[in-house]
Amino acid sequence: MPGAIYAEGLVKTFGDVKALDGVDLDVPEGTVLGLLGPNGAGKTTTVRCLTTLLTPDSGTALVAGIDVLKHPNRVRRSIGLSGQFAAVDEYLTGRENLQMVGQLYQMSARDAKKRAGELLEQFNLTEAADRNAKTYSGGMRRRLDLAAALVVRPPVMFMDEPTTGLDPRNRQALWDVIRDLVGSGTTLLLTTQYLEEADNLAHDICVVDHGRVIARGTSDELKARTGGERVEIVVHGREQLPIAAEVLRSFSKDGADPAVEEHTRKLIAPVVGGAKLLAEVIRELDQRGVEIDDIGLRRPTLDDVFISLTGHAAEKEEDDGDGAGSQEATSQAKSQKEAAK
């Protein structure tokens, strides 16, 4: 059976630009899928197609078991969406924004008011609850938008770069909210520009580039593709680099030459053996009279994976190249209203 979020062969073009070129996804119920990719890779277009904001040119998409193309209104009633742009009414207070969303989803006025209060507290907006949203900072609007997406506790959530603009404390608070949501059975598709976020939250990760899924797996599985562990050493003096390189070569995987960064006095070598091998390296360096300022056994990061797969570091996605980025907030608000019909 397909997962709570399922896509097969999604294609979407904008003029000469093919934003999606056969995207396949399958997200089991109660899990988090992290969607990573460089600018223009197709992440936001994928989210828009799955949340009925865009109609794919071809392919199949099911959300909560509902066909996105055949029953878009039913899909909207089953999802929450926090897009890249905060979809809040600037002339309503924070409390009124949340109560309005609740009533659009046919909650009673009493229940909508109660739920608004819970979310305002959860997102640290209680003190600003009765101020117009136009007086909020960018981070506060972001938090209000996220709260609005959670008013009806949807079984499936889509978050498109949800923590952009949040300070570290509020980012951590949102991570806790996401963990609680998933722990209660919510399924989440998360796009993010913070690879640490995907590492912490996602059960599985898909890397997309040029509208295609180019890699998928758990964080550990993807990291394993970059070559495993490595020893990094910073020697005290540049004159000791040749000796340190000779030592590292004897321990490196397949006898490979270590990478040497002369300006930082750093050497890096791929290894196999973990902490036991690190102790042996330290002993050998000491016997050879090499003084070190720093040494460590590093595992690959998602940054390493990203660079290996796409050729460059992760960057913030401003637009997928479809020309629709500036219209997202309007479309998102419209979809909330359509869900109540």
GROMACS .gro file of C-alpha atoms in nm, residues 44-221:
model
  178
   44THR     CA    1   0.881   2.379  -0.369
   45THR     CA    2   0.713   2.279  -0.694
   46THR     CA    3   0.678   1.926  -0.554
   47VAL     CA    4   0.511   2.062  -0.240
   48ARG     CA    5   0.277   2.282  -0.446
   49CYS     CA    6   0.167   1.989  -0.660
   50LEU     CA    7   0.106   1.764  -0.360
   51THR     CA    8  -0.094   2.033  -0.178
   52THR     CA    9  -0.315   2.118  -0.481
   53LEU     CA   10  -0.165   2.466  -0.534
   54LEU     CA   11  -0.037   2.349  -0.874
   55THR     CA   12  -0.165   2.083  -1.112
   56PRO     CA   13   0.108   1.849  -1.240
   57ASP     CA   14   0.125   1.792  -1.615
   58SER     CA   15   0.139   1.416  -1.561
   59GLY     CA   16   0.194   1.158  -1.293
   60THR     CA   17   0.008   1.027  -0.991
   61ALA     CA   18  -0.018   1.179  -0.643
   62LEU     CA   19  -0.201   1.052  -0.336
   63VAL     CA   20  -0.213   1.230   0.000
   64ALA     CA   21  -0.376   1.053   0.296
   65GLY     CA   22  -0.494   0.798   0.040
   66ILE     CA   23  -0.682   1.065  -0.161
   67ASP     CA   24  -0.610   1.135  -0.527
   68VAL     CA   25  -0.477   1.491  -0.549
   69LEU     CA   26  -0.606   1.546  -0.903
   70LYS     CA   27  -0.951   1.391  -0.860
   71HIS     CA   28  -1.039   1.518  -0.512
   72PRO     CA   29  -0.840   1.835  -0.435
   73ASN     CA   30  -1.089   1.967  -0.177
   74ARG     CA   31  -1.077   1.642   0.019
   75VAL     CA   32  -0.697   1.662   0.017
   76ARG     CA   33  -0.708   2.018   0.152
   77ARG     CA   34  -0.923   1.907   0.444
   78SER     CA   35  -0.661   1.645   0.533
   79ILE     CA   36  -0.344   1.853   0.526
   80GLY     CA   37  -0.167   2.142   0.690
   81LEU     CA   38   0.070   2.362   0.491
   82SER     CA   39   0.335   2.609   0.593
   83GLY     CA   40   0.490   2.754   0.279
   84GLN     CA   41   0.795   2.971   0.226
   85PHE     CA   42   0.590   3.289   0.267
   86ALA     CA   43   0.386   3.356   0.582
   87ALA     CA   44   0.017   3.351   0.484
   88VAL     CA   45  -0.126   3.572   0.761
   89ASP     CA   46  -0.377   3.857   0.751
   90GLU     CA   47  -0.183   4.165   0.857
   91TYR     CA   48  -0.494   4.351   0.971
   92LEU     CA   49  -0.607   4.081   1.214
   93THR     CA   50  -0.446   4.011   1.548
   94GLY     CA   51  -0.248   3.693   1.598
   95ARG     CA   52  -0.537   3.545   1.795
   96GLU     CA   53  -0.791   3.644   1.528
   97ASN     CA   54  -0.577   3.488   1.254
   98LEU     CA   55  -0.578   3.152   1.431
   99GLN     CA   56  -0.946   3.167   1.521
  100MET     CA   57  -1.031   3.250   1.159
  101VAL     CA   58  -0.844   2.943   1.033
  102GLY     CA   59  -1.024   2.726   1.287
  103GLN     CA   60  -1.364   2.855   1.181
  104LEU     CA   61  -1.277   2.810   0.814
  105TYR     CA   62  -1.232   2.445   0.900
  106GLN     CA   63  -1.577   2.453   1.065
  107MET     CA   64  -1.460   2.443   1.425
  108SER     CA   65  -1.700   2.603   1.671
  109ALA     CA   66  -1.611   2.954   1.785
  110ARG     CA   67  -1.539   2.821   2.133
  111ASP     CA   68  -1.309   2.543   2.012
  112ALA     CA   69  -1.132   2.778   1.768
  113LYS     CA   70  -1.066   3.026   2.049
  114LYS     CA   71  -0.934   2.753   2.279
  115ARG     CA   72  -0.708   2.609   2.009
  116ALA     CA   73  -0.577   2.957   1.923
  117GLY     CA   74  -0.478   3.011   2.285
  118GLU     CA   75  -0.295   2.678   2.298
  119LEU     CA   76  -0.097   2.755   1.984
  120LEU     CA   77  -0.014   3.111   2.086
  121GLU     CA   78   0.140   2.974   2.404
  122GLN     CA   79   0.315   2.691   2.224
  123PHE     CA   80   0.479   2.931   1.977
  124ASN     CA   81   0.564   3.195   2.237
  125LEU     CA   82   0.323   3.453   2.095
  126THR     CA   83   0.096   3.507   2.396
  127GLU     CA   84   0.220   3.858   2.475
  128ALA     CA   85   0.162   3.968   2.113
  129ALA     CA   86  -0.164   3.774   2.070
  130ASP     CA   87  -0.389   4.082   2.055
  131ARG     CA   88  -0.166   4.297   1.836
  132ASN     CA   89  -0.224   4.329   1.461
  133ALA     CA   90   0.000   4.091   1.268
  134LYS     CA   91   0.140   4.383   1.066
  135THR     CA   92   0.330   4.487   1.381
  136TYR     CA   93   0.499   4.145   1.408
  137SER     CA   94   0.862   4.087   1.319
  138GLY     CA   95   0.944   3.847   1.037
  139GLY     CA   96   1.020   3.566   1.281
  140MET     CA   97   0.693   3.623   1.468
  141ARG     CA   98   0.494   3.609   1.144
  142ARG     CA   99   0.669   3.286   1.059
  143ARG     CA  100   0.570   3.134   1.392
  144LEU     CA  101   0.210   3.254   1.350
  145ASP     CA  102   0.195   3.097   1.004
  146LEU     CA  103   0.323   2.767   1.143
  147ALA     CA  104   0.066   2.781   1.422
  148ALA     CA  105  -0.210   2.836   1.165
  149ALA     CA  106  -0.102   2.522   0.980
  150LEU     CA  107  -0.153   2.321   1.299
  151VAL     CA  108  -0.492   2.454   1.407
  152VAL     CA  109  -0.686   2.141   1.306
  153ARG     CA  110  -0.412   1.886   1.387
  154PRO     CA  111  -0.398   1.752   1.029
  155PRO     CA  112  -0.288   1.391   0.967
  156VAL     CA  113  -0.048   1.506   0.693
  157MET     CA  114   0.171   1.817   0.711
  158PHE     CA  115   0.383   1.993   0.450
  159MET     CA  116   0.647   2.237   0.572
  160ASP     CA  117   0.847   2.428   0.311
  161GLU     CA  118   1.158   2.566   0.483
  162PRO     CA  119   0.963   2.622   0.806
  163THR     CA  120   1.243   2.757   1.024
  164THR     CA  121   1.381   3.017   0.784
  165GLY     CA  122   1.404   3.345   0.974
  166LEU     CA  123   1.378   3.185   1.319
  167ASP     CA  124   1.649   3.232   1.581
  168PRO     CA  125   1.817   2.919   1.722
  169ARG     CA  126   1.592   2.908   2.030
  170ASN     CA  127   1.270   2.924   1.829
  171ARG     CA  128   1.412   2.680   1.574
  172GLN     CA  129   1.474   2.428   1.852
  173ALA     CA  130   1.122   2.491   1.986
  174LEU     CA  131   0.976   2.415   1.643
  175TRP     CA  132   1.180   2.095   1.621
  176ASP     CA  133   1.019   1.988   1.949
  177VAL     CA  134   0.673   2.067   1.805
  178ILE     CA  135   0.752   1.859   1.495
  179ARG     CA  136   0.871   1.564   1.707
  180ASP     CA  137   0.550   1.580   1.912
  181LEU     CA  138   0.340   1.591   1.594
  182VAL     CA  139   0.511   1.292   1.440
  183GLY     CA  140   0.501   1.108   1.770
  184SER     CA  141   0.122   1.143   1.768
  185GLY     CA  142   0.101   0.993   1.417
  186THR     CA  143   0.128   1.294   1.184
  187THR     CA  144   0.313   1.241   0.855
  188LEU     CA  145   0.543   1.526   0.748
  189LEU     CA  146   0.715   1.626   0.425
  190LEU     CA  147   0.981   1.881   0.513
  191THR     CA  148   1.192   2.089   0.277
  192THR     CA  149   1.475   2.271   0.446
  193GLN     CA  150   1.787   2.473   0.378
  194TYR     CA  151   1.936   2.359   0.710
  195LEU     CA  152   2.097   2.020   0.664
  196GLU     CA  153   2.127   1.987   1.042
  197GLU     CA  154   1.747   2.009   1.052
  198ALA     CA  155   1.704   1.715   0.815
  199ASP     CA  156   1.967   1.521   1.009
  200ASN     CA  157   1.778   1.574   1.335
  201LEU     CA  158   1.419   1.530   1.216
  202ALA     CA  159   1.395   1.318   0.902
  203HIS     CA  160   1.350   0.942   0.908
  204ASP     CA  161   1.435   0.936   0.536
  205ILE     CA  162   1.586   1.192   0.302
  206CYS     CA  163   1.539   1.251  -0.070
  207VAL     CA  164   1.789   1.464  -0.258
  208VAL     CA  165   1.642   1.625  -0.569
  209ASP     CA  166   1.824   1.802  -0.850
  210HIS     CA  167   1.694   1.924  -1.186
  211GLY     CA  168   1.347   1.794  -1.105
  212ARG     CA  169   1.455   1.437  -1.032
  213VAL     CA  170   1.522   1.236  -0.716
  214ILE     CA  171   1.894   1.157  -0.737
  215ALA     CA  172   1.937   0.985  -0.399
  216ARG     CA  173   1.726   0.862  -0.112
  217GLY     CA  174   1.780   0.682   0.217
  218THR     CA  175   1.835   0.744   0.585
  219SER     CA  176   2.087   1.004   0.694
  220ASP     CA  177   2.336   0.729   0.783
  221GLU     CA  178   2.286   0.552   0.451
   0.00000   0.00000   0.00000
